[in-house]
């Protein structure tokens, strides 16, 4: 049986999955966090310091802890999505999906025909799932979760069309970039009323489409708010934030 045979079913079936966010390059950090009580681990190649090699090494370490590995690829690098699926990643987040063509191209690398155009070569996925090729291929499209990021006015305006693209399993919201877009570059405020309204609107459209909604939350308290709203996947802060917070707590106790 696969290590994570139905991550998409898990997201759809609830409760909300709470994920760690990793931007530091050493894959052992992702491995450590996978051993904590997170439901998934997201490796960030867009803004983090993680390169392809280290992200690739993180995937089996996360899966080895029995957790889904999700990778956020750099902007426009849709072909990289297939390589991570081949390695055994359970999902891919693609940033800056602002057009229907963006969504279609992303989906094409995430799904095998007839839905997409993903080519054959799941070397790591076969090993991690324990499946033979003949077993893996018929179910593979259901094992790969394709999340298109919605973080601009353009994406919000066509969110129904993005969700309707075959092979797109849902969206992932970046509140900080969304706040920049909605304020026309005036500020970064992911907690603004305008962003909150956009988040609620996007979530309602995802639920109407019967798909998955994910979001980044900078703190545990904010993550709890997003869980309460009904998001399927909520990432909490980041590995560097965990490190700083832990250091601050230890120092405060030592110097009390």
mmCIF file of C-alpha atoms in Angstrom, residues 133-226:
data_model
loop_
_atom_site.group_PDB
_atom_site.id
_atom_site.type_symbol
_atom_site.label_atom_id
_atom_site.label_comp_id
_atom_site.label_asym_id
_atom_site.label_seq_id
_atom_site.Cartn_x
_atom_site.Cartn_y
_atom_site.Cartn_z
ATOM 1 C CA UNK A 133 3.945 0.093 -12.338
ATOM 2 C CA UNK A 134 0.717 -1.597 -13.389
ATOM 3 C CA UNK A 135 -0.805 -0.834 -9.985
ATOM 4 C CA UNK A 136 0.456 2.742 -9.758
ATOM 5 C CA UNK A 137 -0.554 4.086 -13.154
ATOM 6 C CA UNK A 138 -4.366 3.676 -12.849
ATOM 7 C CA UNK A 139 -4.466 5.487 -9.480
ATOM 8 C CA UNK A 140 -1.601 7.961 -9.907
ATOM 9 C CA UNK A 141 -3.745 10.943 -10.881
ATOM 10 C CA UNK A 142 -5.607 10.586 -7.611
ATOM 11 C CA UNK A 143 -2.359 10.476 -5.638
ATOM 12 C CA UNK A 144 -1.047 13.819 -6.942
ATOM 13 C CA UNK A 145 -2.642 16.953 -5.497
ATOM 14 C CA UNK A 146 -2.324 19.976 -7.795
ATOM 15 C CA UNK A 147 -2.837 23.276 -5.958
ATOM 16 C CA UNK A 148 -2.821 26.523 -7.940
ATOM 17 C CA UNK A 149 -1.905 29.597 -5.931
ATOM 18 C CA UNK A 150 -4.405 32.445 -5.878
ATOM 19 C CA UNK A 151 -2.595 35.605 -4.823
ATOM 20 C CA UNK A 152 -3.537 38.324 -7.324
ATOM 21 C CA UNK A 153 -6.605 40.228 -8.527
ATOM 22 C CA UNK A 154 -6.300 38.430 -11.859
ATOM 23 C CA UNK A 155 -6.521 35.020 -10.198
ATOM 24 C CA UNK A 156 -9.447 36.057 -8.003
ATOM 25 C CA UNK A 157 -11.334 37.309 -11.043
ATOM 26 C CA UNK A 158 -11.068 33.943 -12.797
ATOM 27 C CA UNK A 159 -11.052 31.636 -9.780
ATOM 28 C CA UNK A 160 -14.067 29.645 -11.030
ATOM 29 C CA UNK A 161 -12.326 29.080 -14.359
ATOM 30 C CA UNK A 162 -9.099 27.981 -12.642
ATOM 31 C CA UNK A 163 -11.033 25.520 -10.491
ATOM 32 C CA UNK A 164 -12.790 24.167 -13.588
ATOM 33 C CA UNK A 165 -9.516 23.202 -15.299
ATOM 34 C CA UNK A 166 -9.243 19.387 -15.432
ATOM 35 C CA UNK A 167 -6.405 18.260 -13.186
ATOM 36 C CA UNK A 168 -6.520 21.237 -10.817
ATOM 37 C CA UNK A 169 -7.483 19.793 -7.434
ATOM 38 C CA UNK A 170 -7.781 23.103 -5.625
ATOM 39 C CA UNK A 171 -6.117 26.372 -4.724
ATOM 40 C CA UNK A 172 -3.607 27.640 -2.179
ATOM 41 C CA UNK A 173 -3.865 31.247 -1.004
ATOM 42 C CA UNK A 174 -0.846 33.440 -0.299
ATOM 43 C CA UNK A 175 -2.297 36.204 1.916
ATOM 44 C CA UNK A 176 0.793 38.448 1.865
ATOM 45 C CA UNK A 177 1.038 38.650 -1.922
ATOM 46 C CA UNK A 178 -2.737 38.941 -2.084
ATOM 47 C CA UNK A 179 -2.576 41.968 0.208
ATOM 48 C CA UNK A 180 0.016 43.618 -2.042
ATOM 49 C CA UNK A 181 -2.131 42.972 -5.102
ATOM 50 C CA UNK A 182 -5.381 44.156 -3.539
ATOM 51 C CA UNK A 183 -3.757 47.363 -2.238
ATOM 52 C CA UNK A 184 -2.141 47.940 -5.643
ATOM 53 C CA UNK A 185 1.299 47.756 -4.102
ATOM 54 C CA UNK A 186 0.594 50.136 -1.233
ATOM 55 C CA UNK A 187 1.199 47.726 1.660
ATOM 56 C CA UNK A 188 1.769 44.224 2.944
ATOM 57 C CA UNK A 189 -1.038 43.460 5.372
ATOM 58 C CA UNK A 190 -2.333 39.890 5.154
ATOM 59 C CA UNK A 191 -4.760 40.626 8.010
ATOM 60 C CA UNK A 192 -6.531 43.528 6.316
ATOM 61 C CA UNK A 193 -10.299 43.547 5.930
ATOM 62 C CA UNK A 194 -9.916 43.485 2.148
ATOM 63 C CA UNK A 195 -7.778 40.342 2.289
ATOM 64 C CA UNK A 196 -10.187 38.717 4.726
ATOM 65 C CA UNK A 197 -13.063 39.373 2.347
ATOM 66 C CA UNK A 198 -11.072 37.927 -0.554
ATOM 67 C CA UNK A 199 -10.194 34.838 1.479
ATOM 68 C CA UNK A 200 -13.840 34.231 2.307
ATOM 69 C CA UNK A 201 -14.839 34.699 -1.319
ATOM 70 C CA UNK A 202 -12.165 32.322 -2.605
ATOM 71 C CA UNK A 203 -13.076 29.695 -0.013
ATOM 72 C CA UNK A 204 -16.735 29.891 -0.984
ATOM 73 C CA UNK A 205 -15.888 29.369 -4.661
ATOM 74 C CA UNK A 206 -13.676 26.377 -3.868
ATOM 75 C CA UNK A 207 -16.385 24.758 -1.777
ATOM 76 C CA UNK A 208 -18.938 25.395 -4.506
ATOM 77 C CA UNK A 209 -16.635 23.583 -6.929
ATOM 78 C CA UNK A 210 -16.136 20.676 -4.517
ATOM 79 C CA UNK A 211 -12.372 21.113 -4.508
ATOM 80 C CA UNK A 212 -9.601 21.726 -1.968
ATOM 81 C CA UNK A 213 -8.663 25.045 -0.339
ATOM 82 C CA UNK A 214 -5.262 25.644 1.229
ATOM 83 C CA UNK A 215 -3.743 28.731 2.827
ATOM 84 C CA UNK A 216 -0.583 29.961 4.524
ATOM 85 C CA UNK A 217 -0.916 31.201 8.120
ATOM 86 C CA UNK A 218 1.972 33.081 9.788
ATOM 87 C CA UNK A 219 1.076 31.991 13.335
ATOM 88 C CA UNK A 220 -0.650 29.167 15.128
ATOM 89 C CA UNK A 221 -3.477 31.476 16.175
ATOM 90 C CA UNK A 222 -4.064 32.554 12.590
ATOM 91 C CA UNK A 223 -3.939 28.921 11.506
ATOM 92 C CA UNK A 224 -6.683 28.149 14.013
ATOM 93 C CA UNK A 225 -8.800 30.892 12.439
ATOM 94 C CA UNK A 226 -8.323 29.358 8.995
#
